[in-house]
Short mmCIF file of C-alpha atoms and ligand atoms in Angstrom, two decimals:
data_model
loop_
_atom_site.label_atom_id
_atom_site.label_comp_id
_atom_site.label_asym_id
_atom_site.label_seq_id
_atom_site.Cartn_x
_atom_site.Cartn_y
_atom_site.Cartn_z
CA UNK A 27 5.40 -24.24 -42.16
CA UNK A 28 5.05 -21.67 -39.42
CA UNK A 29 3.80 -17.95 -40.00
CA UNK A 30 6.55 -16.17 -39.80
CA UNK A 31 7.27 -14.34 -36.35
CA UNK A 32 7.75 -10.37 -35.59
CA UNK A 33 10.32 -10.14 -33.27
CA UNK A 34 9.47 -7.35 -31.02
CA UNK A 35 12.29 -6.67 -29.01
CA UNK A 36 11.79 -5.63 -25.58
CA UNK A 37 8.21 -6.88 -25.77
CA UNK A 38 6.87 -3.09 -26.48
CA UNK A 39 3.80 -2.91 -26.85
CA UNK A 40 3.32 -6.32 -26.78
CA UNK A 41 -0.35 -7.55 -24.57
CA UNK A 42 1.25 -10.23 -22.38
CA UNK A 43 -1.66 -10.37 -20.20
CA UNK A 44 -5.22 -9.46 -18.87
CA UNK A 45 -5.27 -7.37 -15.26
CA UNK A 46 -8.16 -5.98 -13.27
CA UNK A 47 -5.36 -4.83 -10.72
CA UNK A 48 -3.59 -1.44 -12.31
CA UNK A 49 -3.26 0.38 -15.35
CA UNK A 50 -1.33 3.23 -16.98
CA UNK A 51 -2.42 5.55 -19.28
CA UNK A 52 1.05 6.91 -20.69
CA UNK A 53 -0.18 9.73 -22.40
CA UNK A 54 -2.09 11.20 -20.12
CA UNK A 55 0.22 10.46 -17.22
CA UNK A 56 -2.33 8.02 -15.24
CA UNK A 57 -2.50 5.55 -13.04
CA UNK A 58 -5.56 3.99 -12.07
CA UNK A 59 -5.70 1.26 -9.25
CA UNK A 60 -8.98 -0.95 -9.63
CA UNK A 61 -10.64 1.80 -10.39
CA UNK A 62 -9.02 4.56 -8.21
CA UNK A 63 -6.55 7.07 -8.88
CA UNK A 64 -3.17 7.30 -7.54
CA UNK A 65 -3.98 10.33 -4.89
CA UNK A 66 -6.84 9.31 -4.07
CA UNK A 67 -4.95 5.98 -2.14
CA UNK A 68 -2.27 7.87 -0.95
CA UNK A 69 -4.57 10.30 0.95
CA UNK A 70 -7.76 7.69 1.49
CA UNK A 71 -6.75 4.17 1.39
CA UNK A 72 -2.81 4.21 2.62
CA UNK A 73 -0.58 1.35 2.30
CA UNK A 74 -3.10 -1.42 4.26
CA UNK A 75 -5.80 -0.23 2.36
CA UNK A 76 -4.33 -0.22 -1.14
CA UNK A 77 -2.86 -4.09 0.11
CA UNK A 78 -6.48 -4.85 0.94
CA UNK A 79 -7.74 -3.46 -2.72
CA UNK A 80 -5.10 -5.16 -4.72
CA UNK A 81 -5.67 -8.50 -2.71
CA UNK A 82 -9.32 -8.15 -2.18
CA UNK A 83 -11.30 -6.14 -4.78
CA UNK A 84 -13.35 -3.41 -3.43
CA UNK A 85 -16.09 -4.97 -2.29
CA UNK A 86 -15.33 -5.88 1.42
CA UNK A 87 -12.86 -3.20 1.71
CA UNK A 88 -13.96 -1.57 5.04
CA UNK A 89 -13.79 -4.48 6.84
CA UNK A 90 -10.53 -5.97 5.19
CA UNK A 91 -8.03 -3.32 5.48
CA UNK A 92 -7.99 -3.37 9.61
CA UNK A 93 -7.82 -6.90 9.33
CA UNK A 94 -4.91 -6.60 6.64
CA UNK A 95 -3.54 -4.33 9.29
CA UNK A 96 -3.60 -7.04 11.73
CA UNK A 97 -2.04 -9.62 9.74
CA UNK A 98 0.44 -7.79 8.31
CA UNK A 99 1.21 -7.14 12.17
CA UNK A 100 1.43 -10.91 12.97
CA UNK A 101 3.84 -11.82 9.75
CA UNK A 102 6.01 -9.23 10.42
CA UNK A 103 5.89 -10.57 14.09
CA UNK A 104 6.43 -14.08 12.50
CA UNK A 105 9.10 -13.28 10.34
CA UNK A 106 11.38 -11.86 13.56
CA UNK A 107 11.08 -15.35 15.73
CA UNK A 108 12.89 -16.59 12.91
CA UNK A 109 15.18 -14.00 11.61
CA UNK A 110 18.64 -15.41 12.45
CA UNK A 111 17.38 -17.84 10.74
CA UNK A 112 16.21 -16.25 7.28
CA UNK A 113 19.34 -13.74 7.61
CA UNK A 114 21.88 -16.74 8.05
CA UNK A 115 23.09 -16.73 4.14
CA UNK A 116 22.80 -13.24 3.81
CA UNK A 117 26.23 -12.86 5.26
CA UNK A 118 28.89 -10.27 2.91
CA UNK A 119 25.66 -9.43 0.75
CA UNK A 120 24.62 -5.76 0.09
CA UNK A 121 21.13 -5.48 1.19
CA UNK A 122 19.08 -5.90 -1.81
CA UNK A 123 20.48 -9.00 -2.67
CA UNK A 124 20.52 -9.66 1.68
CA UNK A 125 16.79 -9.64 1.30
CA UNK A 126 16.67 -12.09 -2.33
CA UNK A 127 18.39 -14.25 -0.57
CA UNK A 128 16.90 -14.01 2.93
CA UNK A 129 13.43 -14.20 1.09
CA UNK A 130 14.54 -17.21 -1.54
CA UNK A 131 15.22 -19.18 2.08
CA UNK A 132 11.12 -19.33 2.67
CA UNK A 133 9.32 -22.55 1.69
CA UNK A 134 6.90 -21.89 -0.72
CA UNK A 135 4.53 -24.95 0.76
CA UNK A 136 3.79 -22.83 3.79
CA UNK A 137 0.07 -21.43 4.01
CA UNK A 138 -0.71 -17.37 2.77
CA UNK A 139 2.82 -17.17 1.29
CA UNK A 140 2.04 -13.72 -0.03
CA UNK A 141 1.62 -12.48 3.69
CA UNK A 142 4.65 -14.17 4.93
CA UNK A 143 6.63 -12.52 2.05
CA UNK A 144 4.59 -9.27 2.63
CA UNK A 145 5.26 -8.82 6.26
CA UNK A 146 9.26 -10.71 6.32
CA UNK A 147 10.19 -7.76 3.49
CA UNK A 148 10.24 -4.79 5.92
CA UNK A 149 11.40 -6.93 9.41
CA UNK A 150 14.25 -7.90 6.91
CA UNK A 151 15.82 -4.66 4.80
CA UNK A 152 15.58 -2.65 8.60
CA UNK A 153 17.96 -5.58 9.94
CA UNK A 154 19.99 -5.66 7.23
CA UNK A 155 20.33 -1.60 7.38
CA UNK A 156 21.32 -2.19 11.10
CA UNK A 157 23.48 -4.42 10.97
CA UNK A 158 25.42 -2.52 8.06
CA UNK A 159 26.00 -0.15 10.83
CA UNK A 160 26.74 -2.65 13.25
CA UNK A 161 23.55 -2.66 15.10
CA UNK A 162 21.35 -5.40 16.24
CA UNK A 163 17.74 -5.27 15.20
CA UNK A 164 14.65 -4.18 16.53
CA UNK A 165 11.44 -6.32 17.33
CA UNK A 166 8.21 -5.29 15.19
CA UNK A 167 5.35 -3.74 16.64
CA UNK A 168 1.94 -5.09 15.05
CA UNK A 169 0.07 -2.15 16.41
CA UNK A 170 1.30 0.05 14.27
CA UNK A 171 0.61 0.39 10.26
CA UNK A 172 3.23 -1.07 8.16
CA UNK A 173 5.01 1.83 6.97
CA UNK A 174 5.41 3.39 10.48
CA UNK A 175 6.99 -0.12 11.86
CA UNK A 176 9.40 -0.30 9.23
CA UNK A 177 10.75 3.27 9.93
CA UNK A 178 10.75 2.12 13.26
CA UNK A 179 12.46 -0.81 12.74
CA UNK A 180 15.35 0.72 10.81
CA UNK A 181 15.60 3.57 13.47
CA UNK A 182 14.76 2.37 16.84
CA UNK A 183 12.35 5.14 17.84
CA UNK A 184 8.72 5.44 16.61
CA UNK A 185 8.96 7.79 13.63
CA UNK A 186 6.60 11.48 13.87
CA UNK A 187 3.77 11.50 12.70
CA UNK A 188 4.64 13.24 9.30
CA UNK A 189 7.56 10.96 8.48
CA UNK A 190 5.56 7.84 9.05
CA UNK A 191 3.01 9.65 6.40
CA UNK A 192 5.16 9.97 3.89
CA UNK A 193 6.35 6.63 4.74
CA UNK A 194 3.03 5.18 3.81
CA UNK A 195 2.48 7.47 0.86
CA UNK A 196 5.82 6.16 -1.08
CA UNK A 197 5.00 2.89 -0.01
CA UNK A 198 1.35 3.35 -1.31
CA UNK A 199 2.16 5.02 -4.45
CA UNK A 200 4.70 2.03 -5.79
CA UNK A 201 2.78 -0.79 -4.62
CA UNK A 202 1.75 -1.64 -8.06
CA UNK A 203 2.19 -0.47 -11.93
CA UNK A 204 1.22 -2.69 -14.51
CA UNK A 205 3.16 -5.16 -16.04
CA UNK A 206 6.49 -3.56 -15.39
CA UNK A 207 9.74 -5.91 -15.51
CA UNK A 208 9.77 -7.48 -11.92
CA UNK A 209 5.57 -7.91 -11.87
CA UNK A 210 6.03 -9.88 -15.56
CA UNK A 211 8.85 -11.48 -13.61
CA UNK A 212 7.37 -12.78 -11.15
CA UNK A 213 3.73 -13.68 -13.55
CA UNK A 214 5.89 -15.92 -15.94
CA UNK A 215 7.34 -17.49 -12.62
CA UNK A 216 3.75 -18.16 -11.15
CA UNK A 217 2.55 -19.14 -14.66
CA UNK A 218 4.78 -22.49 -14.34
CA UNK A 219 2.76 -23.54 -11.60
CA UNK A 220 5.08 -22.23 -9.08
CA UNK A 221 5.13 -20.83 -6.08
CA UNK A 222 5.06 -17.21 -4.75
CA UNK A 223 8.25 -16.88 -2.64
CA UNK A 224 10.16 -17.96 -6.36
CA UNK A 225 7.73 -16.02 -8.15
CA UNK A 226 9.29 -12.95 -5.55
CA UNK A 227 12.31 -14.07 -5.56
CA UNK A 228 12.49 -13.55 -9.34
CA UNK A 229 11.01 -10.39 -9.43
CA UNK A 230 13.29 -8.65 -7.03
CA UNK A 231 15.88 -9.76 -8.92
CA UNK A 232 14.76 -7.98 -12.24
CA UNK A 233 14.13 -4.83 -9.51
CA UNK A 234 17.34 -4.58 -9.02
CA UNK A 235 18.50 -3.30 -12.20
CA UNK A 236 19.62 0.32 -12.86
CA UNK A 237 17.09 0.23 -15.65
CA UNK A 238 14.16 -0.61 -13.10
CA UNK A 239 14.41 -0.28 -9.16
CA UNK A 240 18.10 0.22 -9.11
CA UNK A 241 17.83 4.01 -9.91
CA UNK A 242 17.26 5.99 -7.16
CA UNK A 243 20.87 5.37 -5.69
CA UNK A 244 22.45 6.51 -8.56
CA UNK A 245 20.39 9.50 -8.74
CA UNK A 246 21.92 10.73 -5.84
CA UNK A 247 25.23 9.73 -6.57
CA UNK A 248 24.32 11.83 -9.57
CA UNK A 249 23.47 14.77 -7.64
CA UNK A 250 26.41 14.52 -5.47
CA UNK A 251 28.62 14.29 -8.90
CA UNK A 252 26.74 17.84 -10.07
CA UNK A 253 26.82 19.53 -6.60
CA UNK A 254 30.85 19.19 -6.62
CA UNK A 255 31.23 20.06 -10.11
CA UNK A 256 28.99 23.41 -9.66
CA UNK A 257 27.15 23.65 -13.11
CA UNK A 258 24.26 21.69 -13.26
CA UNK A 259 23.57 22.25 -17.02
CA UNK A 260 27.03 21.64 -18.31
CA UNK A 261 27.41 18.29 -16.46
CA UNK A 262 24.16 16.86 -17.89
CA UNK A 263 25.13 18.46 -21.31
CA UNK A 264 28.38 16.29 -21.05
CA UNK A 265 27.33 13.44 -19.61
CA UNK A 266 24.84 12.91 -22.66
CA UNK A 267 27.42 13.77 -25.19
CA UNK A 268 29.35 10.62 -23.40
CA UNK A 269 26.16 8.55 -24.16
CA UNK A 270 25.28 8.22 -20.40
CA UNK A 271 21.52 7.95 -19.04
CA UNK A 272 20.31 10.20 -16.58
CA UNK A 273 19.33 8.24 -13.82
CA UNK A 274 15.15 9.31 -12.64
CA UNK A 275 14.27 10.36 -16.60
CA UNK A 276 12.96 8.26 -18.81
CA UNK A 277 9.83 5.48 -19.21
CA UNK A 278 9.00 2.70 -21.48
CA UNK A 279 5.23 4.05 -21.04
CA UNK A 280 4.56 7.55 -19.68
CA UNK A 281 5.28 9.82 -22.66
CA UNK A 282 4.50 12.68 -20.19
CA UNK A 283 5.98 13.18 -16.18
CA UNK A 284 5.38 10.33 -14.27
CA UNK A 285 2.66 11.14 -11.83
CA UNK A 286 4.14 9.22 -9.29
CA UNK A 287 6.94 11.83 -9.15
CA UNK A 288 4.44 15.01 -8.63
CA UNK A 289 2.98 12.99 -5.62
CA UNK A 290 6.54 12.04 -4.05
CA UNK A 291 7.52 15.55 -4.56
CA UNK A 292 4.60 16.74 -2.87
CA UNK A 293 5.10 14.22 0.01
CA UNK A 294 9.05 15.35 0.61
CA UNK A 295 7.77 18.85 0.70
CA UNK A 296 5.57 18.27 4.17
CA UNK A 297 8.95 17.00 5.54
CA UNK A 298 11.21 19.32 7.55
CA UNK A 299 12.72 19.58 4.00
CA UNK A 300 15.80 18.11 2.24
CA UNK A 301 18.46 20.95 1.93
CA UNK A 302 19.11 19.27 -1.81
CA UNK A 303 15.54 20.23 -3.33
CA UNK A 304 16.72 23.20 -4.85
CA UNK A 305 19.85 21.90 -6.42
CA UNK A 306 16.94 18.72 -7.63
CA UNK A 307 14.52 21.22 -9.22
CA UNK A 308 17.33 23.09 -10.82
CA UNK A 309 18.84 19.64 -12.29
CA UNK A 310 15.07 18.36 -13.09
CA UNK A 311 14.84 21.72 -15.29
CA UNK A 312 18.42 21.42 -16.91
CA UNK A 313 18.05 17.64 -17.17
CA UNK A 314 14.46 18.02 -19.27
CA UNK A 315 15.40 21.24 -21.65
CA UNK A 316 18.81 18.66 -22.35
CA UNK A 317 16.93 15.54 -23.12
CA UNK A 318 14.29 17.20 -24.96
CA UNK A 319 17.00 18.48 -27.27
CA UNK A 320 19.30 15.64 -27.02
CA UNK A 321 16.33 13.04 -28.27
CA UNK A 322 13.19 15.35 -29.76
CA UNK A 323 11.67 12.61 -31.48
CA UNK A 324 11.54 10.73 -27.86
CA UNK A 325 9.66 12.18 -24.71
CA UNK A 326 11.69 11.58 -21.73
CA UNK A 327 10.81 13.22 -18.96
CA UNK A 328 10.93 12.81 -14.60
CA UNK A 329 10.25 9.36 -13.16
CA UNK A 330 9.36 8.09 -10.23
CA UNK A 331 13.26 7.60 -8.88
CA UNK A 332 13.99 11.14 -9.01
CA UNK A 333 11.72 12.24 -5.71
CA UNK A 334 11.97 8.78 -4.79
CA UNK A 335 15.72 9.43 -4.43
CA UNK A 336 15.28 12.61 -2.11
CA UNK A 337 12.45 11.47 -0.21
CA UNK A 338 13.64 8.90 1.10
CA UNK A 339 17.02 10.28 1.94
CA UNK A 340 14.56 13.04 3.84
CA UNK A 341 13.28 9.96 6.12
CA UNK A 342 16.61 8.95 6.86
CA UNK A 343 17.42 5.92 4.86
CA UNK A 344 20.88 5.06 3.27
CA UNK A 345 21.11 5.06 -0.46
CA UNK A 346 22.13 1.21 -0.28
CA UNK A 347 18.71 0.88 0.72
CA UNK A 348 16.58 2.57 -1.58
CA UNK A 349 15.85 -0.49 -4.07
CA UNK A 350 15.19 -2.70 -0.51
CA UNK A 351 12.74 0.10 0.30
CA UNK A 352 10.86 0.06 -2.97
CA UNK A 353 10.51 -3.91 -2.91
CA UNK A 354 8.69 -3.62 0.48
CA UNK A 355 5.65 -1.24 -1.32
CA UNK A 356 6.35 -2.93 -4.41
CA UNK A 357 5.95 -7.10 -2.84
CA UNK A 358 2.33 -6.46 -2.64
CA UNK A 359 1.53 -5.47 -6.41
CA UNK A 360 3.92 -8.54 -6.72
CA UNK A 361 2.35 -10.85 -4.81
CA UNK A 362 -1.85 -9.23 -5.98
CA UNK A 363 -0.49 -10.37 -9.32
CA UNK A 364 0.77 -13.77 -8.89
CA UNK A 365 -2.91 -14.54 -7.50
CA UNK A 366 -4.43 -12.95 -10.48
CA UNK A 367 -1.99 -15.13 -12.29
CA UNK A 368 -2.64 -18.16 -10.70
CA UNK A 369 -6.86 -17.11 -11.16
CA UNK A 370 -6.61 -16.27 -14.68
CA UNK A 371 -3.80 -17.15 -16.37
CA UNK A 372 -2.26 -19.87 -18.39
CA UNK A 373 1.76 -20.59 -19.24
CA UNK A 374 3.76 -17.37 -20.57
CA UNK A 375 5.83 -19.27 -22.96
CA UNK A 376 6.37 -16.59 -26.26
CA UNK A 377 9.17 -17.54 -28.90
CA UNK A 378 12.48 -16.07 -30.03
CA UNK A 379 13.54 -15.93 -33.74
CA UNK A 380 16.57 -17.81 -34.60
CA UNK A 381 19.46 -15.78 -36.04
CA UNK A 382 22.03 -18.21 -35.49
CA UNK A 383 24.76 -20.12 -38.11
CA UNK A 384 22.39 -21.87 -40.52
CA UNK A 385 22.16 -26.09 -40.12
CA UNK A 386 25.74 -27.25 -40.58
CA UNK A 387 25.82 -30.48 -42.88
N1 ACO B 424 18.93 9.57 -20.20
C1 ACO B 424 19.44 9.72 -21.43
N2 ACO B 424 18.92 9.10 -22.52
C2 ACO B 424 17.86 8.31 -22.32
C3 ACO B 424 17.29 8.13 -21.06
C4 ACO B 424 17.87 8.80 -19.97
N3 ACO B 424 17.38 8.67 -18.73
N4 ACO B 424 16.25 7.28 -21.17
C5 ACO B 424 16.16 6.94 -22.45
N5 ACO B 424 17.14 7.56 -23.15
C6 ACO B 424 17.39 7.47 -24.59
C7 ACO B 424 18.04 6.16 -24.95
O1 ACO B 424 19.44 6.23 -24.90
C8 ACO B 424 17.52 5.93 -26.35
O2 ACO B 424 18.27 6.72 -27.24
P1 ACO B 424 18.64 6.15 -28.72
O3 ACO B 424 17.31 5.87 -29.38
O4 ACO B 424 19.41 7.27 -29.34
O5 ACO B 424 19.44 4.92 -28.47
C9 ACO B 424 16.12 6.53 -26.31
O6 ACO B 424 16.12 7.48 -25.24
C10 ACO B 424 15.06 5.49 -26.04
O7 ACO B 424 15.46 4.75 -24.90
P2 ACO B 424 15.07 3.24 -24.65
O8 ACO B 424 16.18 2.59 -23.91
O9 ACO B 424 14.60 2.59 -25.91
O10 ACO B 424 13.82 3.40 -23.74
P3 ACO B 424 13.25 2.30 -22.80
O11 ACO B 424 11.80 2.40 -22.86
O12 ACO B 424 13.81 0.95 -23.09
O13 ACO B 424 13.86 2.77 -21.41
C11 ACO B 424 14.25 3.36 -19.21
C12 ACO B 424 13.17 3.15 -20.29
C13 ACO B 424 15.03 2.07 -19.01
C14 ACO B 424 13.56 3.72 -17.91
C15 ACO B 424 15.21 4.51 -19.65
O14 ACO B 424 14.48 5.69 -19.84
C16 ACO B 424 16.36 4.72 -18.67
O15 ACO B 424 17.38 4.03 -18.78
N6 ACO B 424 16.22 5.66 -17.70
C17 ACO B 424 17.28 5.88 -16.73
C18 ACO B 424 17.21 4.86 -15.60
C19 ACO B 424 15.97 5.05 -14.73
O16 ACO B 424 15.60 6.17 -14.39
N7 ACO B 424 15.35 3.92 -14.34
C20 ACO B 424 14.14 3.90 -13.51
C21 ACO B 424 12.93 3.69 -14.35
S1 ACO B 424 11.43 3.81 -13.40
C22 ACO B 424 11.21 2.26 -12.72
O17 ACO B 424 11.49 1.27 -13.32
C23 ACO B 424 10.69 2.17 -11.36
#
């Protein structure tokens, strides 16, 4: 007979695999990147070099992040001689699910799929923001670093230099945490033996969720909702007495803030500056004093959504595409751990316990 099994529901705390590539230390509010810490790749290695760390390792890493550079320059080049192409089902489709389907249309036979995927993401959310206001989109430059092209390639003008910095530092500080839900997605996916544009495909589908990449919209929907009503505190006091989550709190691992939030903060505050950070600190404050009252035996405090939310409304970029944003920075953690997968891994196959009608005779 079989030992019986402990369900554990939501696979807390629960080892599902072995990574060299990132790791969290949730009590101490930590995030360590083979080996380096969060600001140090947001103000040393950027969004090439972090790509070139993941993908690589460290130990060729001055010479492959310009040549990262470089091909992330020709597949974003590559993906744009066939765009009509990749965006032909897309048609009536918001954009995040625009770019799952756009990006389910690759084959995943062709040759350095992760690059393809990696350099189509960007080429792809900027057309699909265009076009959602009616405009037809703009041609990649491979001279300049990723984050700057894809600013450019939503607006249509080279960004300053200051928004296509903070550009690279969101994109840098998402690229990769852990085993979250669209990175275990897309290992069990690539643990089947199969390949990395269905590996992606299934991960930005778990992204999408309000639970997981889907928040930062509705954060500033929420904002809107307490700017018209007035009283910060009373709104988030209500809106918990209805049993409602508030959208950019909350972590199944950081028991303190999410560090990623003091570094997006600090980003949005080198920008000309969004006139809504006030009104944000003020809600952060009432929002934190309410949870920790509302749930003391649980920690829940700011995630990465919240700044995520304002920053990248600073740089211009509709709230329809904030979870397309964070699946460009967050495709290369995705695609650095279906390799590792594919290394090291074997077939993620756990069980479920049956608690359905007993045999019928
Ligand atoms: N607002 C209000 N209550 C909350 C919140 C929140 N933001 N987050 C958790 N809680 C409550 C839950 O209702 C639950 O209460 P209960 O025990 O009385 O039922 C308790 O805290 C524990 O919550 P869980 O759902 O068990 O925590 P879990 O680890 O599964 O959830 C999650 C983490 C999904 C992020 C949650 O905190 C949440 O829904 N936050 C709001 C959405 C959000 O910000 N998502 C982005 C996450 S960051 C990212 O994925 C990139």
């Amino acid at each position: 007979m079989n030992a019986p099994l402990k369900t554990a529901n939501g696979l807390d705390h629960v080892v599902a695999a072995e990574t060299e590539l990132s790791h969290i230390d949730g009590e101490a509010g930590v995030l360590i990147i083979r080996g380096h810490e969060l600001p140090e790749l947001v103000r040393d290695f950027g969004v090439e070099g972090t790509i070139a760390l993941l993908w690589n390792g460290d130990d060729d890493f001055i010479h492959s992040r310009p040549r990262i550079q470089q091909a992330l320059g020709a597949a974003r080049l590559a993906s744009y001689a066939r765009l009509s192409r990749l965006l032909a089902a897309t048609g009536g489709l918001d954009v995040i699910e625009g770019l799952r389907s756009a990006l389910a249309s690759l084959s995943d036979d062709e040759r350095e799929s992760e690059l393809i995927v990696a350099g189509a993401a960007p080429v792809l959310v900027a057309a699909l923001l265009r076009r959602a206001r009616g405009l037809e989109p703009v041609a990649p430059d491979p001279h300049l670093t990723h984050g700057a092209d894809y600013l450019r390639m939503i607006r249509g003008s080279v960004p300053s230099a200051a928004d296509a910095a903070a550009m690279d530092a969101y994109l840098t500080t998402i690229a990769d945490h852990g085993l979250n839900a669209s990175t275990f997605a897309a290992r069990v996916v690539a643990s089947t033996g199969s390949g990395s544009v269905s590996a992606v495909a299934a991960a930005l589908g778990a992204l999408k969720g309000p639970l997981h990449g889907g928040a930062p919209g509705p954060v500033l929907d929420m904002l809107d909702a307490i700017e018209t009503h007035g009283e910060p505190e009373r709104w988030i006091e209500h809106a918990l007495e209805k049993g409602e989550r508030l959208m950019g709190f909350g972590h199944r691992i950081y028991r303190v803030r999410d560090p990623r939030a003091d570094i997006l903060k600090a980003v949005l505050k080198t920008l000309k500056g969004n006139p809504r950070l006030a009104l944000a600190e003020r809600v952060e404050a009432a929002a934190l004093s309410a949870l920790a009252k509302a749930k003391p035996d649980r920690r829940l405090d700011t995630n990465v959504e919240f700044y995520t939310a304002l920053l990248l409304e600073s740089l211009g970029i509709a709230r329809h595409g904030f979870t397309a944003t964070f699946a460009v920075g967050r495709v290369t953690g995705w695609c650095a751990h279906i390799l590792e997968q594919r290394r090291t891994g074997r077939l993620i196959r756990p069980q479920s316990r049956y608690v359905g009608p007993e045999l019928r005779k």
